[in-house]
PDB file of C-alpha atoms in Angstrom:
ATOM      1  CA  MET A   1     -45.861  31.868 -35.631  1.00  0.00           C
ATOM      2  CA  ALA A   2     -48.767  33.780 -34.072  1.00  0.00           C
ATOM      3  CA  GLY A   3     -50.371  32.328 -30.717  1.00  0.00           C
ATOM      4  CA  ASN A   4     -50.871  28.678 -30.336  1.00  0.00           C
ATOM      5  CA  ALA A   5     -49.515  25.720 -32.570  1.00  0.00           C
ATOM      6  CA  LEU A   6     -50.968  26.420 -36.100  1.00  0.00           C
ATOM      7  CA  ARG A   7     -52.812  23.484 -37.779  1.00  0.00           C
ATOM      8  CA  ARG A   8     -54.505  24.222 -40.715  1.00  0.00           C
ATOM      9  CA  GLY A   9     -55.594  22.818 -44.036  1.00  0.00           C
ATOM     10  CA  GLY A  10     -57.151  24.177 -47.220  1.00  0.00           C
ATOM     11  CA  ARG A  11     -57.401  24.355 -51.050  1.00  0.00           C
ATOM     12  CA  ALA A  12     -56.705  27.216 -53.643  1.00  0.00           C
ATOM     13  CA  VAL A  13     -56.563  27.713 -57.330  1.00  0.00           C
ATOM     14  CA  LEU A  14     -52.818  28.535 -58.366  1.00  0.00           C
ATOM     15  CA  PRO A  15     -51.965  31.312 -60.795  1.00  0.00           C
ATOM     16  CA  SER A  16     -51.057  28.459 -63.248  1.00  0.00           C
ATOM     17  CA  GLY A  17     -54.834  27.063 -62.765  1.00  0.00           C
ATOM     18  CA  GLY A  18     -53.860  24.152 -60.867  1.00  0.00           C
ATOM     19  CA  LEU A  19     -55.908  23.070 -57.817  1.00  0.00           C
ATOM     20  CA  LEU A  20     -53.759  23.066 -54.529  1.00  0.00           C
ATOM     21  CA  VAL A  21     -54.863  21.146 -51.565  1.00  0.00           C
ATOM     22  CA  TRP A  22     -52.561  21.965 -48.553  1.00  0.00           C
ATOM     23  CA  SER A  23     -52.059  21.351 -44.867  1.00  0.00           C
ATOM     24  CA  VAL A  24     -49.742  22.969 -42.352  1.00  0.00           C
ATOM     25  CA  ALA A  25     -48.887  21.961 -38.851  1.00  0.00           C
ATOM     26  CA  ASP A  26     -46.496  23.378 -36.138  1.00  0.00           C
ATOM     27  CA  GLY A  27     -44.769  20.947 -33.945  1.00  0.00           C
ATOM     28  CA  ARG A  28     -42.020  20.842 -31.390  1.00  0.00           C
ATOM     29  CA  ARG A  29     -39.192  20.728 -34.114  1.00  0.00           C
ATOM     30  CA  GLY A  30     -41.011  23.344 -36.480  1.00  0.00           C
ATOM     31  CA  ARG A  31     -43.468  23.355 -39.276  1.00  0.00           C
ATOM     32  CA  ARG A  32     -44.553  20.725 -41.538  1.00  0.00           C
ATOM     33  CA  TRP A  33     -46.270  21.561 -44.863  1.00  0.00           C
ATOM     34  CA  ARG A  34     -47.939  19.270 -47.356  1.00  0.00           C
ATOM     35  CA  GLU A  35     -49.262  20.213 -50.747  1.00  0.00           C
ATOM     36  CA  VAL A  36     -50.695  18.098 -53.656  1.00  0.00           C
ATOM     37  CA  THR A  37     -51.312  19.889 -56.940  1.00  0.00           C
ATOM     38  CA  SER A  38     -53.748  18.813 -59.555  1.00  0.00           C
ATOM     39  CA  VAL A  39     -54.771  19.701 -63.143  1.00  0.00           C
ATOM     40  CA  ASP A  40     -58.043  18.716 -64.568  1.00  0.00           C
ATOM     41  CA  GLY A  41     -58.466  15.845 -61.673  1.00  0.00           C
ATOM     42  CA  THR A  42     -54.840  14.533 -62.255  1.00  0.00           C
ATOM     43  CA  VAL A  43     -52.191  14.835 -59.470  1.00  0.00           C
ATOM     44  CA  VAL A  44     -49.064  16.427 -60.907  1.00  0.00           C
ATOM     45  CA  ARG A  45     -47.161  17.199 -57.636  1.00  0.00           C
ATOM     46  CA  VAL A  46     -46.845  16.121 -54.164  1.00  0.00           C
ATOM     47  CA  VAL A  47     -44.710  18.304 -51.641  1.00  0.00           C
ATOM     48  CA  LEU A  48     -43.620  17.569 -48.079  1.00  0.00           C
ATOM     49  CA  LEU A  49     -41.728  20.581 -46.458  1.00  0.00           C
ATOM     50  CA  GLU A  50     -40.356  20.641 -43.012  1.00  0.00           C
ATOM     51  CA  SER A  51     -38.948  23.786 -41.527  1.00  0.00           C
ATOM     52  CA  ALA A  52     -37.347  24.586 -38.101  1.00  0.00           C
ATOM     53  CA  PRO A  53     -38.859  27.147 -35.894  1.00  0.00           C
ATOM     54  CA  ALA A  54     -36.573  29.778 -37.176  1.00  0.00           C
ATOM     55  CA  GLY A  55     -37.762  29.055 -40.694  1.00  0.00           C
ATOM     56  CA  ARG A  56     -34.713  27.149 -41.849  1.00  0.00           C
ATOM     57  CA  LEU A  57     -35.555  24.164 -44.416  1.00  0.00           C
ATOM     58  CA  VAL A  58     -35.195  20.769 -42.799  1.00  0.00           C
ATOM     59  CA  ARG A  59     -36.638  18.500 -45.239  1.00  0.00           C
ATOM     60  CA  LEU A  60     -37.898  18.880 -48.895  1.00  0.00           C
ATOM     61  CA  GLU A  61     -39.633  15.764 -50.670  1.00  0.00           C
ATOM     62  CA  ILE A  62     -41.432  16.026 -54.156  1.00  0.00           C
ATOM     63  CA  ALA A  63     -43.272  13.536 -55.956  1.00  0.00           C
ATOM     64  CA  THR A  64     -44.228  13.963 -59.669  1.00  0.00           C
ATOM     65  CA  ALA A  65     -44.304  11.642 -62.922  1.00  0.00           C
ATOM     66  CA  ALA A  66     -40.719  12.149 -63.278  1.00  0.00           C
ATOM     67  CA  GLY A  67     -39.987  10.321 -59.751  1.00  0.00           C
ATOM     68  CA  LEU A  68     -39.148  11.014 -56.260  1.00  0.00           C
ATOM     69  CA  LEU A  69     -36.764  13.999 -54.934  1.00  0.00           C
ATOM     70  CA  THR A  70     -35.374  14.345 -51.467  1.00  0.00           C
ATOM     71  CA  LEU A  71     -33.191  17.209 -49.960  1.00  0.00           C
ATOM     72  CA  HIS A  72     -32.050  17.748 -46.463  1.00  0.00           C
ATOM     73  CA  PRO A  73     -29.238  19.835 -44.773  1.00  0.00           C
ATOM     74  CA  ASP A  74     -25.954  17.685 -44.320  1.00  0.00           C
ATOM     75  CA  ARG A  75     -24.889  17.049 -40.599  1.00  0.00           C
ATOM     76  CA  ASP A  76     -22.764  20.161 -40.432  1.00  0.00           C
ATOM     77  CA  GLY A  77     -25.550  22.337 -41.923  1.00  0.00           C
ATOM     78  CA  THR A  78     -23.399  23.801 -44.778  1.00  0.00           C
ATOM     79  CA  ALA A  79     -25.053  22.085 -47.791  1.00  0.00           C
ATOM     80  CA  LEU A  80     -28.080  20.329 -48.885  1.00  0.00           C
ATOM     81  CA  HIS A  81     -27.881  16.708 -50.170  1.00  0.00           C
ATOM     82  CA  GLY A  82     -30.375  13.808 -51.179  1.00  0.00           C
ATOM     83  CA  ASN A  83     -31.304  12.193 -54.241  1.00  0.00           C
ATOM     84  CA  VAL A  84     -33.466  11.888 -57.087  1.00  0.00           C
ATOM     85  CA  VAL A  85     -35.098   8.366 -57.778  1.00  0.00           C
ATOM     86  CA  THR A  86     -36.411   8.086 -61.313  1.00  0.00           C
ATOM     87  CA  PRO A  87     -37.467   4.937 -63.434  1.00  0.00           C
ATOM     88  CA  THR A  88     -33.972   4.907 -65.013  1.00  0.00           C
ATOM     89  CA  GLY A  89     -32.096   5.005 -61.646  1.00  0.00           C
ATOM     90  CA  VAL A  90     -30.888   7.158 -58.654  1.00  0.00           C
ATOM     91  CA  ARG A  91     -29.022  10.545 -58.927  1.00  0.00           C
ATOM     92  CA  HIS A  92     -27.264  11.546 -55.873  1.00  0.00           C
ATOM     93  CA  LEU A  93     -27.551  15.375 -55.145  1.00  0.00           C
ATOM     94  CA  THR A  94     -25.188  17.840 -53.272  1.00  0.00           C
ATOM     95  CA  PHE A  95     -25.604  21.630 -53.326  1.00  0.00           C
ATOM     96  CA  ASP A  96     -23.853  24.389 -51.379  1.00  0.00           C
ATOM     97  CA  ARG A  97     -27.244  26.084 -50.448  1.00  0.00           C
ATOM     98  CA  LEU A  98     -29.527  25.639 -47.525  1.00  0.00           C
ATOM     99  CA  THR A  99     -33.041  26.310 -49.051  1.00  0.00           C
ATOM    100  CA  GLY A 100     -35.154  25.145 -51.965  1.00  0.00           C
ATOM    101  CA  LEU A 101     -37.558  26.833 -54.269  1.00  0.00           C
ATOM    102  CA  VAL A 102     -40.218  24.558 -55.825  1.00  0.00           C
ATOM    103  CA  ASP A 103     -41.786  25.995 -58.975  1.00  0.00           C
ATOM    104  CA  GLY A 104     -45.555  26.689 -58.279  1.00  0.00           C
ATOM    105  CA  SER A 105     -45.158  25.922 -54.565  1.00  0.00           C
ATOM    106  CA  PRO A 106     -46.511  28.498 -52.139  1.00  0.00           C
ATOM    107  CA  ALA A 107     -45.134  26.641 -49.076  1.00  0.00           C
ATOM    108  CA  ALA A 108     -41.695  26.364 -50.620  1.00  0.00           C
ATOM    109  CA  ALA A 109     -41.921  30.155 -51.404  1.00  0.00           C
ATOM    110  CA  ALA A 110     -43.109  30.770 -47.885  1.00  0.00           C
ATOM    111  CA  VAL A 111     -40.142  28.908 -46.285  1.00  0.00           C
ATOM    112  CA  VAL A 112     -37.642  30.864 -48.506  1.00  0.00           C
ATOM    113  CA  VAL A 113     -38.969  34.262 -47.319  1.00  0.00           C
ATOM    114  CA  ALA A 114     -39.479  33.096 -43.696  1.00  0.00           C
ATOM    115  CA  GLY A 115     -35.679  32.942 -43.264  1.00  0.00           C
ATOM    116  CA  LEU A 116     -35.432  36.464 -44.025  1.00  0.00           C
ATOM    117  CA  ALA A 117     -38.365  38.014 -42.103  1.00  0.00           C
ATOM    118  CA  ASP A 118     -36.472  38.945 -38.913  1.00  0.00           C
ATOM    119  CA  ARG A 119     -33.496  40.631 -41.022  1.00  0.00           C
ATOM    120  CA  LEU A 120     -35.120  42.400 -43.861  1.00  0.00           C
ATOM    121  CA  GLN A 121     -37.174  45.483 -43.457  1.00  0.00           C
ATOM    122  CA  VAL A 122     -39.627  46.822 -46.014  1.00  0.00           C
ATOM    123  CA  ASP A 123     -37.835  47.891 -49.251  1.00  0.00           C
ATOM    124  CA  GLY A 124     -35.014  45.908 -47.984  1.00  0.00           C
ATOM    125  CA  THR A 125     -33.299  43.468 -50.692  1.00  0.00           C
ATOM    126  CA  SER A 126     -31.268  40.486 -50.153  1.00  0.00           C
ATOM    127  CA  ARG A 127     -29.735  37.845 -52.409  1.00  0.00           C
ATOM    128  CA  VAL A 128     -30.644  34.092 -51.756  1.00  0.00           C
ATOM    129  CA  ASP A 129     -28.715  31.140 -52.954  1.00  0.00           C
ATOM    130  CA  LEU A 130     -31.189  28.271 -53.370  1.00  0.00           C
ATOM    131  CA  VAL A 131     -31.969  24.965 -55.204  1.00  0.00           C
ATOM    132  CA  ARG A 132     -34.765  25.414 -57.572  1.00  0.00           C
ATOM    133  CA  VAL A 133     -36.750  22.407 -58.488  1.00  0.00           C
ATOM    134  CA  ASP A 134     -39.136  21.948 -61.290  1.00  0.00           C
ATOM    135  CA  ASP A 135     -41.692  19.155 -61.929  1.00  0.00           C
ATOM    136  CA  ARG A 136     -39.105  17.318 -64.028  1.00  0.00           C
ATOM    137  CA  LEU A 137     -36.865  16.885 -60.653  1.00  0.00           C
ATOM    138  CA  GLU A 138     -33.979  18.531 -62.295  1.00  0.00           C
ATOM    139  CA  PRO A 139     -32.852  20.674 -59.501  1.00  0.00           C
ATOM    140  CA  ARG A 140     -30.438  23.583 -59.979  1.00  0.00           C
ATOM    141  CA  ALA A 141     -28.296  26.095 -58.185  1.00  0.00           C
ATOM    142  CA  GLU A 142     -29.488  29.618 -58.609  1.00  0.00           C
ATOM    143  CA  SER A 143     -29.390  32.968 -56.950  1.00  0.00           C
ATOM    144  CA  TRP A 144     -32.602  34.993 -56.670  1.00  0.00           C
ATOM    145  CA  THR A 145     -33.125  38.579 -55.451  1.00  0.00           C
ATOM    146  CA  VAL A 146     -35.679  38.855 -52.697  1.00  0.00           C
ATOM    147  CA  THR A 147     -37.234  42.224 -52.019  1.00  0.00           C
ATOM    148  CA  ARG A 148     -39.675  42.996 -49.255  1.00  0.00           C
ATOM    149  CA  THR A 149     -42.037  45.178 -50.672  1.00  0.00           C
ATOM    150  CA  GLU A 150     -44.680  45.333 -47.600  1.00  0.00           C
ATOM    151  CA  PRO A 151     -44.588  43.921 -44.305  1.00  0.00           C
ATOM    152  CA  GLY A 152     -46.153  40.724 -45.525  1.00  0.00           C
ATOM    153  CA  THR A 153     -45.348  40.857 -49.441  1.00  0.00           C
ATOM    154  CA  TRP A 154     -42.004  39.808 -50.850  1.00  0.00           C
ATOM    155  CA  ARG A 155     -40.867  39.781 -54.553  1.00  0.00           C
ATOM    156  CA  LEU A 156     -38.640  36.986 -55.873  1.00  0.00           C
ATOM    157  CA  VAL A 157     -36.567  37.608 -58.874  1.00  0.00           C
ATOM    158  CA  ASP A 158     -34.309  35.176 -60.596  1.00  0.00           C
ATOM    159  CA  SER A 159     -30.964  36.741 -60.711  1.00  0.00           C
ATOM    160  CA  ALA A 160     -29.588  34.834 -63.793  1.00  0.00           C
ATOM    161  CA  PRO A 161     -26.621  36.629 -65.274  1.00  0.00           C
ATOM    162  CA  ASP A 162     -27.759  35.679 -68.776  1.00  0.00           C
ATOM    163  CA  GLY A 163     -30.854  37.760 -68.443  1.00  0.00           C
ATOM    164  CA  GLY A 164     -33.102  34.995 -68.779  1.00  0.00           C
ATOM    165  CA  GLY A 165     -34.475  35.684 -65.345  1.00  0.00           C
ATOM    166  CA  GLY A 166     -37.237  38.255 -64.377  1.00  0.00           C
ATOM    167  CA  VAL A 167     -40.272  38.253 -62.334  1.00  0.00           C
ATOM    168  CA  ILE A 168     -42.343  35.331 -62.386  1.00  0.00           C
ATOM    169  CA  PRO A 169     -45.948  36.155 -61.781  1.00  0.00           C
ATOM    170  CA  ASP A 170     -46.199  33.423 -59.099  1.00  0.00           C
ATOM    171  CA  ARG A 171     -43.156  34.759 -57.315  1.00  0.00           C
ATOM    172  CA  ILE A 172     -45.032  37.535 -55.578  1.00  0.00           C
ATOM    173  CA  VAL A 173     -45.251  35.978 -52.023  1.00  0.00           C
ATOM    174  CA  ARG A 174     -47.893  37.206 -49.581  1.00  0.00           C
ATOM    175  CA  LEU A 175     -47.816  35.874 -46.129  1.00  0.00           C
ATOM    176  CA  ASP A 176     -50.588  36.278 -43.540  1.00  0.00           C
ATOM    177  CA  ALA A 177     -49.850  36.779 -39.776  1.00  0.00           C
ATOM    178  CA  ASP A 178     -49.184  33.159 -39.298  1.00  0.00           C
ATOM    179  CA  GLY A 179     -46.544  33.165 -42.072  1.00  0.00           C
ATOM    180  CA  LEU A 180     -49.031  31.305 -44.462  1.00  0.00           C
ATOM    181  CA  PRO A 181     -49.211  32.118 -47.992  1.00  0.00           C
ATOM    182  CA  SER A 182     -52.208  34.228 -48.779  1.00  0.00           C
ATOM    183  CA  LEU A 183     -54.183  32.252 -51.129  1.00  0.00           C
ATOM    184  CA  ASP A 184     -57.524  32.610 -52.744  1.00  0.00           C
ATOM    185  CA  GLY A 185     -59.475  29.607 -51.533  1.00  0.00           C
ATOM    186  CA  HIS A 186     -60.835  28.201 -48.543  1.00  0.00           C
ATOM    187  CA  ALA A 187     -58.827  27.119 -45.010  1.00  0.00           C
ATOM    188  CA  TRP A 188     -60.143  24.996 -42.295  1.00  0.00           C
ATOM    189  CA  PRO A 189     -58.664  24.049 -38.792  1.00  0.00           C
ATOM    190  CA  LEU A 190     -57.180  20.543 -38.872  1.00  0.00           C
ATOM    191  CA  GLU A 191     -58.569  19.913 -35.449  1.00  0.00           C
ATOM    192  CA  ILE A 192     -61.673  20.920 -33.549  1.00  0.00           C
TER     193      ILE A 192
END
């Protein structure tokens, strides 16, 4: 984080064509991200992400037409746990991973790479075990390869052993000096 506490909001068009409205605010305990994605005026996903000052995921909440998902680290910080609430019931979740990647979420991608920023040099590569969540709220444990291609640019590649992975266009993550995704759109301060 650069300078004073960051408090900003904005809008952008995602590579998928969806409209993203977002806000981010730094606080004593870290950074809180909010996103709402809509397509043709219909909300398709709402995301709340909280990260610690060092970039570690603290809380992930997602709402879609499928239901509600919550994930957060357990007490000893060795796993993520939570649940998915749908019209048919509750599924309890536990993963031996500590970060989550939400399909199409610039904030979630920023949190994934923020944890690597201090230890991964340009042209360096690291494998990241994470929980990937789609809009159906069917999270799955995956391993991704993250390469820092430039000081503020990261490439995330699904490391699926079956060869089903590959570079997904919206997985090139560009961060500005404040650690925010560089998006085509507009941004405004949350406070005057």
